[in-house]
Coordinates of C-alpha atoms and ligand atoms in Angstrom, one line a residue:
X20 CA -39.4 51.8 18.1
X21 CA -39.0 49.7 15.0
X22 CA -40.0 51.4 11.8
X23 CA -42.2 48.7 10.2
X24 CA -42.3 50.4 6.9
X25 CA -38.5 50.0 6.5
X26 CA -38.2 46.9 4.4
X27 CA -36.6 43.6 5.2
X28 CA -34.1 42.8 2.4
X29 CA -33.5 39.0 1.9
X30 CA -30.1 38.4 0.3
X31 CA -30.7 35.3 -1.8
X32 CA -27.7 33.1 -2.8
X33 CA -27.6 29.4 -3.1
X34 CA -31.0 29.1 -1.5
X35 CA -33.3 29.6 -4.5
X36 CA -36.5 28.5 -2.8
X37 CA -39.5 29.9 -0.9
X38 CA -40.2 26.8 1.3
X39 CA -37.9 26.0 4.2
X40 CA -36.0 29.2 3.7
X41 CA -35.2 30.5 7.2
X42 CA -33.9 33.9 5.9
X43 CA -37.1 34.5 4.0
X44 CA -39.2 33.3 6.9
X45 CA -37.5 35.7 9.3
X46 CA -38.1 38.6 6.9
X47 CA -41.8 37.7 6.5
X48 CA -42.3 37.2 10.2
X49 CA -40.7 40.6 11.0
X50 CA -43.9 42.3 9.8
X51 CA -41.8 44.5 7.4
X52 CA -42.4 44.6 3.7
X53 CA -40.1 42.1 2.1
X54 CA -37.6 42.6 -0.8
X55 CA -35.6 39.5 -1.9
X56 CA -32.4 40.4 -3.8
X57 CA -30.0 38.3 -5.9
X58 CA -26.6 39.7 -6.9
X59 CA -24.7 38.0 -9.7
X60 CA -21.0 38.6 -8.9
X61 CA -19.1 36.9 -11.6
X62 CA -16.0 39.1 -11.4
X63 CA -14.0 36.3 -9.8
X64 CA -13.2 38.6 -6.9
X65 CA -14.9 36.8 -4.1
X66 CA -16.5 33.5 -5.1
X67 CA -15.3 31.2 -7.9
X68 CA -17.2 32.2 -11.1
X69 CA -19.8 29.6 -12.1
X70 CA -19.2 27.3 -15.0
X71 CA -21.3 27.3 -18.2
X72 CA -23.7 24.6 -17.1
X73 CA -24.3 26.1 -13.7
X74 CA -25.0 29.5 -15.3
X75 CA -27.6 27.9 -17.5
X76 CA -29.2 26.3 -14.4
X77 CA -29.0 29.6 -12.5
X78 CA -30.9 31.5 -15.2
X79 CA -33.9 29.2 -15.1
X80 CA -33.8 28.9 -11.3
X81 CA -33.9 32.7 -10.8
X82 CA -36.8 32.9 -13.2
X83 CA -38.6 30.2 -11.2
X84 CA -38.0 31.9 -7.9
X85 CA -39.2 35.3 -9.2
X86 CA -42.4 33.7 -10.5
X87 CA -43.0 32.0 -7.2
X88 CA -42.3 35.2 -5.2
X89 CA -44.7 37.2 -7.5
X90 CA -47.5 34.7 -6.9
X91 CA -47.1 35.4 -3.2
X92 CA -47.0 39.2 -3.6
X93 CA -43.3 39.9 -3.8
X94 CA -40.6 39.7 -6.5
X95 CA -36.9 39.1 -7.0
X96 CA -34.6 42.1 -7.6
X97 CA -31.6 41.2 -9.7
X98 CA -28.3 43.1 -9.5
X99 CA -25.0 42.6 -11.2
X100 CA -21.6 43.5 -9.7
X101 CA -19.7 43.3 -6.4
X102 CA -22.2 41.8 -4.0
X103 CA -21.1 43.8 -1.0
X104 CA -21.4 47.0 -2.9
X105 CA -24.8 46.1 -4.4
X106 CA -26.3 45.0 -1.1
X107 CA -25.1 48.1 0.6
X108 CA -26.7 50.2 -2.2
X109 CA -30.0 48.4 -2.0
X110 CA -30.1 48.8 1.8
X111 CA -29.5 52.5 1.4
X112 CA -31.8 53.2 -1.5
X113 CA -34.7 51.3 0.1
X114 CA -34.1 52.6 3.7
X115 CA -34.1 48.9 4.8
X116 CA -34.3 48.1 8.5
X117 CA -33.4 44.4 8.4
X118 CA -31.1 42.2 6.3
X119 CA -31.5 38.5 6.4
X120 CA -29.5 35.7 4.7
X121 CA -28.6 32.0 5.0
X122 CA -24.9 31.5 5.7
X123 CA -22.4 30.2 3.2
X124 CA -19.1 28.3 3.6
X125 CA -17.2 28.5 0.3
X126 CA -13.9 30.3 -0.2
X127 CA -14.4 34.1 0.2
X128 CA -18.1 33.8 0.8
X129 CA -18.0 33.7 4.6
X130 CA -15.6 36.7 4.6
X131 CA -18.0 38.5 2.2
X132 CA -20.9 37.8 4.5
X133 CA -19.0 39.3 7.4
X134 CA -18.1 42.4 5.5
X135 CA -21.7 42.9 4.4
X136 CA -22.9 42.3 7.9
X137 CA -20.5 44.9 9.4
X138 CA -21.3 47.5 6.8
X139 CA -25.0 47.0 7.2
X140 CA -24.8 47.2 11.0
X141 CA -22.7 50.3 10.8
X142 CA -25.5 51.8 8.7
X143 CA -28.0 51.0 11.4
X144 CA -29.6 47.9 9.7
X145 CA -30.3 44.9 11.9
X146 CA -28.7 41.7 10.4
X147 CA -29.9 38.2 10.9
X148 CA -28.2 35.1 9.5
X149 CA -29.3 31.5 9.5
X150 CA -28.3 27.9 8.9
X151 CA -30.3 27.0 5.9
X152 CA -28.4 24.8 3.5
X153 CA -26.7 22.3 5.7
X154 CA -27.9 19.9 8.4
X155 CA -25.0 21.0 10.7
X156 CA -23.0 24.1 11.3
X157 CA -19.5 23.3 10.0
X158 CA -17.2 22.8 13.0
X159 CA -20.1 21.8 15.3
X160 CA -19.8 18.0 14.9
X161 CA -16.7 17.1 16.8
X162 CA -15.0 14.0 18.2
X163 CA -14.5 13.2 21.9
X164 CA -11.3 15.4 21.9
X165 CA -13.3 18.3 20.5
X166 CA -11.7 18.0 17.1
X167 CA -13.1 17.7 13.6
X168 CA -13.4 14.2 12.2
X169 CA -11.0 13.3 9.5
X170 CA -12.9 10.2 8.6
X171 CA -16.5 10.0 7.3
X172 CA -18.1 7.1 9.2
X173 CA -17.5 8.5 12.7
X174 CA -18.5 11.9 11.5
X175 CA -21.8 10.6 10.2
X176 CA -22.4 8.6 13.4
X177 CA -21.9 11.7 15.4
X178 CA -24.1 13.7 13.1
X179 CA -27.0 11.2 13.4
X180 CA -26.6 10.9 17.2
X181 CA -27.7 14.5 17.4
X182 CA -31.2 13.3 16.5
X183 CA -33.5 14.1 13.7
X184 CA -32.9 17.5 12.0
X185 CA -35.4 20.2 12.6
X186 CA -38.7 20.0 10.6
X187 CA -38.7 22.0 7.4
X188 CA -40.5 25.4 7.4
X189 CA -43.6 25.7 5.2
X190 CA -43.5 28.2 2.3
X191 CA -45.2 31.5 3.2
X192 CA -48.7 31.5 1.7
X193 CA -48.4 35.2 0.9
X194 CA -45.6 37.8 1.3
X195 CA -46.1 41.5 1.9
X196 CA -43.8 42.7 -0.9
X197 CA -42.0 46.0 -0.8
X198 CA -43.4 48.1 -3.6
X199 CA -41.0 51.0 -3.7
X200 CA -38.7 51.7 -6.6
X201 CA -35.3 50.1 -6.8
X202 CA -33.3 49.2 -9.9
X203 CA -33.5 45.5 -11.0
X204 CA -31.5 44.1 -13.9
X205 CA -33.4 42.2 -16.6
X206 CA -32.6 38.5 -16.2
X207 CA -31.5 38.3 -19.9
X208 CA -29.1 41.1 -19.3
X209 CA -27.1 38.9 -16.9
X210 CA -26.1 36.8 -19.9
X211 CA -26.3 33.5 -18.0
X212 CA -27.5 31.5 -21.0
X213 CA -25.0 30.3 -23.7
X214 CA -24.4 32.8 -26.4
X215 CA -23.1 31.9 -29.9
X216 CA -23.7 28.1 -30.2
X217 CA -26.5 27.1 -27.9
X218 CA -25.3 23.9 -26.4
X219 CA -28.1 23.7 -23.8
X220 CA -30.8 21.6 -25.5
X221 CA -29.6 18.4 -23.8
X222 CA -29.7 20.1 -20.5
X223 CA -33.2 21.4 -21.1
X224 CA -34.4 17.9 -22.1
X225 CA -32.9 16.3 -18.9
X226 CA -33.8 18.9 -16.3
X227 CA -36.4 21.3 -14.9
X228 CA -34.5 23.8 -12.8
X229 CA -36.4 25.5 -10.0
X230 CA -38.2 24.7 -6.8
X231 CA -41.2 23.2 -8.5
X232 CA -39.0 20.8 -10.6
X233 CA -37.0 19.9 -7.5
X234 CA -40.1 18.8 -5.6
X235 CA -41.4 16.9 -8.5
X236 CA -38.0 15.1 -8.7
X237 CA -38.1 14.4 -5.0
X238 CA -41.6 12.8 -5.2
X239 CA -40.6 10.8 -8.3
X240 CA -37.6 9.5 -6.5
X241 CA -39.4 8.6 -3.3
X242 CA -42.2 6.7 -5.2
X243 CA -40.2 5.1 -8.0
X244 CA -36.5 4.9 -7.3
X245 CA -35.9 4.9 -3.5
X246 CA -37.2 1.3 -3.1
X247 CA -34.4 0.0 -5.4
X248 CA -31.8 2.7 -4.4
X249 CA -29.6 0.5 -2.2
X250 CA -29.5 -2.4 -4.6
X251 CA -29.1 -0.5 -7.8
X252 CA -27.6 2.9 -7.1
X253 CA -24.2 1.7 -8.5
X254 CA -25.7 0.7 -11.9
X255 CA -25.7 3.6 -14.3
X256 CA -28.4 2.1 -16.5
X257 CA -30.8 1.6 -13.7
X258 CA -31.4 5.3 -13.0
X259 CA -32.0 4.4 -9.3
X260 CA -30.4 7.5 -7.7
X261 CA -32.4 10.7 -6.9
X262 CA -30.7 13.2 -9.3
X263 CA -31.4 15.8 -6.7
X264 CA -27.8 17.1 -6.8
X265 CA -28.3 20.2 -8.9
X266 CA -31.5 21.1 -6.9
X267 CA -29.5 20.8 -3.6
X268 CA -26.6 22.7 -5.1
X269 CA -28.7 25.7 -5.9
X270 CA -30.8 25.3 -2.7
X271 CA -34.1 24.7 -4.5
X272 CA -34.5 22.0 -1.9
X273 CA -33.0 22.1 1.5
X274 CA -31.4 19.0 3.0
X275 CA -34.0 19.2 5.8
X276 CA -36.8 18.7 3.3
X277 CA -35.0 15.8 1.6
X278 CA -34.1 14.2 4.9
X279 CA -37.7 14.3 6.3
X280 CA -39.3 13.3 3.1
X281 CA -37.1 10.2 2.7
X282 CA -37.2 9.4 6.4
X283 CA -41.0 9.3 6.2
X284 CA -41.1 7.2 3.0
X285 CA -42.4 3.7 3.0
X286 CA -39.0 2.0 2.3
X287 CA -37.1 -0.4 4.4
X288 CA -35.0 1.3 7.0
X289 CA -31.7 0.1 5.5
X290 CA -32.6 1.6 2.1
X291 CA -33.5 5.0 3.7
X292 CA -30.3 4.9 5.7
X293 CA -28.2 4.2 2.6
X294 CA -29.6 7.3 0.9
X295 CA -29.3 9.5 4.0
X296 CA -25.7 8.4 4.3
X297 CA -25.0 9.9 0.9
X298 CA -26.6 13.1 2.1
X299 CA -24.2 12.8 5.0
X300 CA -21.2 12.9 2.5
X301 CA -22.4 16.3 1.4
X302 CA -22.3 17.5 5.1
X303 CA -18.8 16.0 5.5
X304 CA -17.5 17.7 2.3
X305 CA -18.8 21.0 3.5
X306 CA -17.1 20.5 6.9
X307 CA -13.9 19.8 5.0
X308 CA -14.4 22.9 2.8
X309 CA -14.7 24.9 6.0
X310 CA -11.3 23.9 7.2
X311 CA -9.8 23.8 3.7
X312 CA -11.1 26.9 1.8
X313 CA -8.7 26.1 -1.1
X314 CA -10.0 22.6 -1.5
X315 CA -10.3 23.0 -5.3
X316 CA -6.6 23.9 -5.7
X317 CA -4.7 22.6 -2.7
X318 CA -4.1 19.0 -1.7
X319 CA -5.5 18.1 1.7
X320 CA -2.5 15.8 2.1
X321 CA 0.3 18.1 1.2
X322 CA 2.7 15.2 0.3
X323 CA 0.7 15.0 -3.0
X324 CA 2.3 18.4 -3.8
X325 CA 5.3 16.3 -4.9
X326 CA 3.3 14.0 -7.2
X327 CA 5.0 13.6 -10.6
X328 CA 2.1 14.4 -12.9
X329 CA 2.6 13.7 -16.6
X330 CA 2.9 16.6 -19.1
X331 CA -0.5 17.2 -20.6
X332 CA -1.0 16.2 -24.2
X333 CA -3.9 18.5 -25.3
X334 CA -5.2 15.9 -27.7
X335 CA -5.4 13.3 -25.0
X336 CA -7.0 15.7 -22.6
X337 CA -9.6 16.6 -25.2
X338 CA -10.2 13.0 -25.9
X339 CA -11.1 12.5 -22.3
X340 CA -13.3 15.7 -22.2
X341 CA -15.3 14.8 -25.3
X342 CA -15.6 11.0 -24.7
X343 CA -13.2 9.8 -27.4
X344 CA -10.6 7.8 -25.3
X345 CA -11.6 4.4 -26.8
X346 CA -12.4 3.2 -23.3
X347 CA -16.2 2.6 -23.4
X348 CA -17.2 3.4 -19.8
X349 CA -15.1 6.5 -19.7
X350 CA -16.5 7.7 -23.0
X351 CA -20.1 6.9 -22.0
X352 CA -19.7 9.0 -18.8
X353 CA -18.0 11.9 -20.4
X354 CA -20.6 12.0 -23.2
X355 CA -23.5 11.8 -20.6
X356 CA -21.8 14.8 -18.8
X357 CA -21.4 16.8 -22.1
X358 CA -25.0 16.2 -23.1
X359 CA -26.9 16.4 -19.9
X360 CA -24.6 18.2 -17.4
X361 CA -24.7 15.3 -15.1
X362 CA -23.0 11.9 -14.7
X363 CA -23.7 8.9 -12.6
X364 CA -21.7 8.7 -9.4
X365 CA -20.0 5.3 -10.1
X366 CA -19.0 6.6 -13.5
X367 CA -17.7 9.9 -12.1
X368 CA -15.3 7.8 -10.0
X369 CA -14.1 5.8 -13.0
X370 CA -13.6 8.8 -15.3
X371 CA -11.7 10.6 -12.6
X372 CA -9.5 7.6 -11.8
X373 CA -8.8 7.3 -15.6
X374 CA -7.7 11.0 -15.8
X375 CA -5.6 10.9 -12.6
X376 CA -4.1 7.5 -12.8
X377 CA -4.2 6.2 -16.4
X378 CA -3.4 9.5 -18.0
X379 CA -1.6 10.7 -14.8
X380 CA -3.0 14.3 -15.3
X381 CA -3.3 16.6 -12.3
X382 CA -6.7 16.1 -10.6
X383 CA -7.3 19.9 -10.8
X384 CA -7.7 19.6 -14.6
X385 CA -10.6 17.2 -14.1
X386 CA -12.1 19.3 -11.3
X387 CA -12.1 22.3 -13.5
X388 CA -13.8 20.5 -16.4
X389 CA -16.5 19.2 -14.1
X390 CA -16.9 22.6 -12.6
X391 CA -17.6 24.0 -16.1
X392 CA -19.8 21.2 -17.4
X393 CA -21.8 19.8 -14.4
X394 CA -25.2 21.3 -13.5
X395 CA -24.5 20.2 -9.9
X396 CA -20.9 21.6 -9.8
X397 CA -20.6 22.2 -6.1
X398 CA -17.8 24.1 -4.3
X399 CA -17.5 21.4 -1.6
X400 CA -18.6 18.1 -3.3
X401 CA -16.7 18.5 -6.5
X402 CA -13.3 19.4 -5.1
X403 CA -13.6 16.9 -2.2
X404 CA -14.6 14.1 -4.5
X405 CA -11.8 14.8 -7.0
X406 CA -9.4 14.7 -4.1
X407 CA -11.1 11.6 -2.8
X408 CA -10.3 9.8 -6.1
X409 CA -6.8 11.2 -6.3
X410 CA -6.0 9.9 -2.8
X411 CA -5.0 13.4 -1.6
X412 CA -8.3 14.1 0.2
X413 CA -9.9 13.4 3.5
X414 CA -10.8 9.7 4.1
X415 CA -9.8 9.2 0.5
X416 CA -9.5 6.1 -1.7
X417 CA -5.8 5.2 -1.6
X418 CA -4.0 6.2 -4.7
X419 CA -3.0 2.6 -5.5
X420 CA -6.6 1.6 -5.9
X421 CA -6.8 2.2 -9.7
X422 CA -10.3 1.5 -11.1
X423 CA -10.2 -0.8 -14.2
X424 CA -12.8 0.7 -16.4
X425 CA -13.4 -2.5 -18.3
X426 CA -14.0 -4.5 -15.1
X427 CA -16.2 -1.7 -13.7
X428 CA -18.3 -1.8 -16.8
X429 CA -18.6 -5.6 -16.7
X430 CA -19.7 -5.4 -13.1
X431 CA -22.0 -2.4 -13.1
X432 CA -23.3 -2.4 -16.7
X433 CA -23.1 -6.1 -17.5
X434 CA -25.4 -5.9 -20.5
X435 CA -23.7 -2.8 -21.8
X436 CA -27.0 -0.8 -21.8
X437 CA -25.4 2.3 -20.5
X438 CA -22.5 2.0 -22.9
X439 CA -24.9 1.6 -25.8
X440 CA -27.0 4.5 -24.7
X441 CA -24.1 7.0 -24.7
X442 CA -21.7 5.5 -27.3
X443 CA -23.8 4.7 -30.3
X444 CA -20.8 3.2 -32.1
X445 CA -21.1 0.2 -29.8
X446 CA -24.8 -0.5 -30.3
X447 CA -24.3 -3.1 -33.0
X448 CA -21.9 -5.2 -30.9
X449 CA -23.2 -8.1 -28.8
X450 CA -24.0 -6.7 -25.3
X451 CA -21.0 -8.4 -23.6
X452 CA -18.6 -7.3 -26.4
X453 CA -19.3 -3.6 -25.8
X454 CA -17.0 -3.7 -22.7
X455 CA -13.9 -4.5 -24.9
X456 CA -14.7 -3.5 -28.5
X457 CA -11.1 -4.0 -29.5
X458 CA -11.5 -7.7 -28.9
X459 CA -14.7 -8.0 -31.0
X460 CA -14.4 -9.4 -34.5
X461 CA -14.4 -6.4 -36.8
X462 CA -14.1 -4.0 -33.9
X463 CA -16.6 -1.1 -33.6
X464 CA -16.5 1.0 -36.8
X465 CA -16.0 4.7 -36.1
X466 CA -15.0 4.1 -32.5
X467 CA -11.4 5.1 -31.5
X468 CA -8.7 2.8 -30.4
X469 CA -7.8 3.2 -26.7
X470 CA -5.5 6.2 -26.1
X471 CA -3.6 4.4 -23.4
X472 CA -2.8 0.8 -22.5
X473 CA -4.7 0.2 -19.2
X474 CA -2.2 -2.2 -17.8
X475 CA 0.9 -0.3 -18.6
X476 CA -0.5 3.1 -17.5
X477 CA -1.7 1.6 -14.2
X478 CA 1.8 0.3 -13.6
X479 CA 3.3 3.8 -14.5
X480 CA 0.9 5.4 -12.0
X481 CA 1.9 3.1 -9.2
X482 CA 5.6 3.7 -10.0
X483 CA 4.9 7.5 -9.9
X484 CA 3.2 7.1 -6.6
X485 CA 6.1 5.2 -5.2
X486 CA 8.5 8.0 -6.4
X487 CA 6.4 10.5 -4.5
X488 CA 6.5 8.4 -1.3
X489 CA 10.2 8.0 -1.7
Ligands
FAD505 P1 -27.9 10.4 -4.9 O1 -27.2 9.1 -4.8 O2 -29.4 10.3 -5.1 O3 -27.5 11.1 -3.5 C1 -28.4 12.1 -2.9 C2 -27.6 13.4 -2.7 O4 -26.5 13.1 -1.7 C3 -26.9 13.9 -3.9 O5 -27.8 14.7 -4.6 C4 -25.7 14.8 -3.3 O6 -26.2 16.0 -2.8 C5 -25.3 13.9 -2.1 N1 -24.3 13.0 -2.5 C6 -24.4 11.8 -3.1 N2 -23.2 11.2 -3.3 C7 -22.3 12.1 -2.8 C8 -20.9 12.0 -2.6 N3 -20.1 11.0 -3.1 N4 -20.3 13.1 -2.1 C9 -21.0 14.2 -1.7 N5 -22.3 14.2 -1.7 C10 -23.0 13.2 -2.3 N6 -21.8 15.9 -6.2 C11 -22.3 17.1 -6.3 O7 -23.3 17.4 -5.8 N7 -21.6 18.1 -7.0 C12 -20.4 17.9 -7.6 O8 -19.8 18.8 -8.2 C13 -19.9 16.5 -7.5 N8 -18.7 16.2 -8.1 C14 -18.2 15.0 -8.1 C15 -17.0 14.7 -8.7 C16 -16.4 13.4 -8.6 C17 -15.1 13.1 -9.2 C18 -17.1 12.4 -7.9 C19 -16.6 11.0 -7.8 C20 -18.3 12.7 -7.3 C21 -18.9 13.9 -7.3 N9 -20.1 14.3 -6.7 C22 -20.6 15.5 -6.8 C23 -20.8 13.3 -5.8 C24 -21.9 12.4 -6.5 O9 -21.4 11.8 -7.7 C25 -23.1 13.2 -6.9 O10 -23.6 13.9 -5.7 C26 -24.2 12.2 -7.3 O11 -23.8 11.5 -8.4 C27 -25.5 13.1 -7.6 O12 -26.5 12.2 -8.1 P2 -27.8 12.0 -7.2 O13 -28.4 13.3 -6.8 O14 -28.6 11.1 -8.1 O15 -27.2 11.2 -6.0

């Protein structure tokens, strides 16, 4: 007979929410007292250690989840160390009878889940895992020959042919929390917040991490931005995209919740489809991560292993990182990233193209910088999208398509509003002069000259690409 006093431990990871959380729901429905546990494992042994901006986000998100669990009668236990060891210890110390979790995909994580499962089962604990953070199980959407899709559009068509995703689960109104004694770290003792100089004020101004903030952002998007999403999503000054990416990254919202909320919204079908297609890219990237666990370090197309990257000049690299390249759209994007931990998608493509093609620096340098500075730094999306821009990824933009950052700015920020917002040195120029300050009479005082010639560096990149192909 089941011992109902033996608690159900919920191993919380990138699913920092109480609503639509199948692992939490299973634990609550089991009738056992519930104990959610988060383990910070930043040793680098299993998963890639989080970057600084992500650690800032995680701190606040954990605080939000703990508050939300406490309101319902439970709490969040925090541990620090090897996740497998910590979970096994908690199971033993609490005499748990059930372990639940939502599955993960990133490098080392699936293997860790398997190890923890085997150890728990060997100790007599029932283990139950769930699909919680993706609309599909990686490897489940296949083409007519039973193979994975290498191209996005047929993947997305096959994904949508499966019909609407399941309805999201409501948050449990109350939780029978386990009240026994078990060690929990103090959140501050995890040292997730910046120490020394506190660089996080711009992040705090721009974001409200946590499930509550995520739902507010979703409602704001559906009411105010979704109607103009399709027409204006490429315009960085229009703020027409959802900015849900960090909330999805940390699982404060599930894609099921986002899908159904947007699907039910009063917006034209083509607008909703456009948005849901972007959510589809997230699914595609995770499918790719499943087959390419080293997506952040290894080219999907291995012929790129022979690409003749240029030697890195640390001053140029720093100019890119800190938004001092002298190319307005690149600098605006990199400064937006540095200040807020986020950058508009179109601008991400432009700054990545500039690093990879105009500077001819290895895409992995850019991926790592984004990993450290983005609040939405995502194991699948970040690596897949850097490889997409480099041309080495799946269904990638061909290498020879080199974005011209001046033309991109003229097209997508015609009045230079985004440029003026992030590069104050350009504000006194006439709107159309902001795209090419070097041509304006008197220039833009205090703003650097371009660190590369766009035309010559483009040609050098194409020559290098040709050498690789030869
Ligand atoms: P919306 O347009 O509102 O899209 C809704 C959701 O769909 C996003 O929150 C995101 O989860 C998903 N999505 C949108 N575009 C893409 C895309 N191109 N690929 C995969 N998923 C997408 N996205 C991340 O979530 N994390 C990253 O680390 C990341 N790194 C990137 C690096 C580069 C070089 C590039 C070019 C893109 C990267 N993206 C990344 C994809 C995209 O830029 C962001 O998802 C998007 O800008 C987030 O803003 P939003 O939530 O307003 O997007």
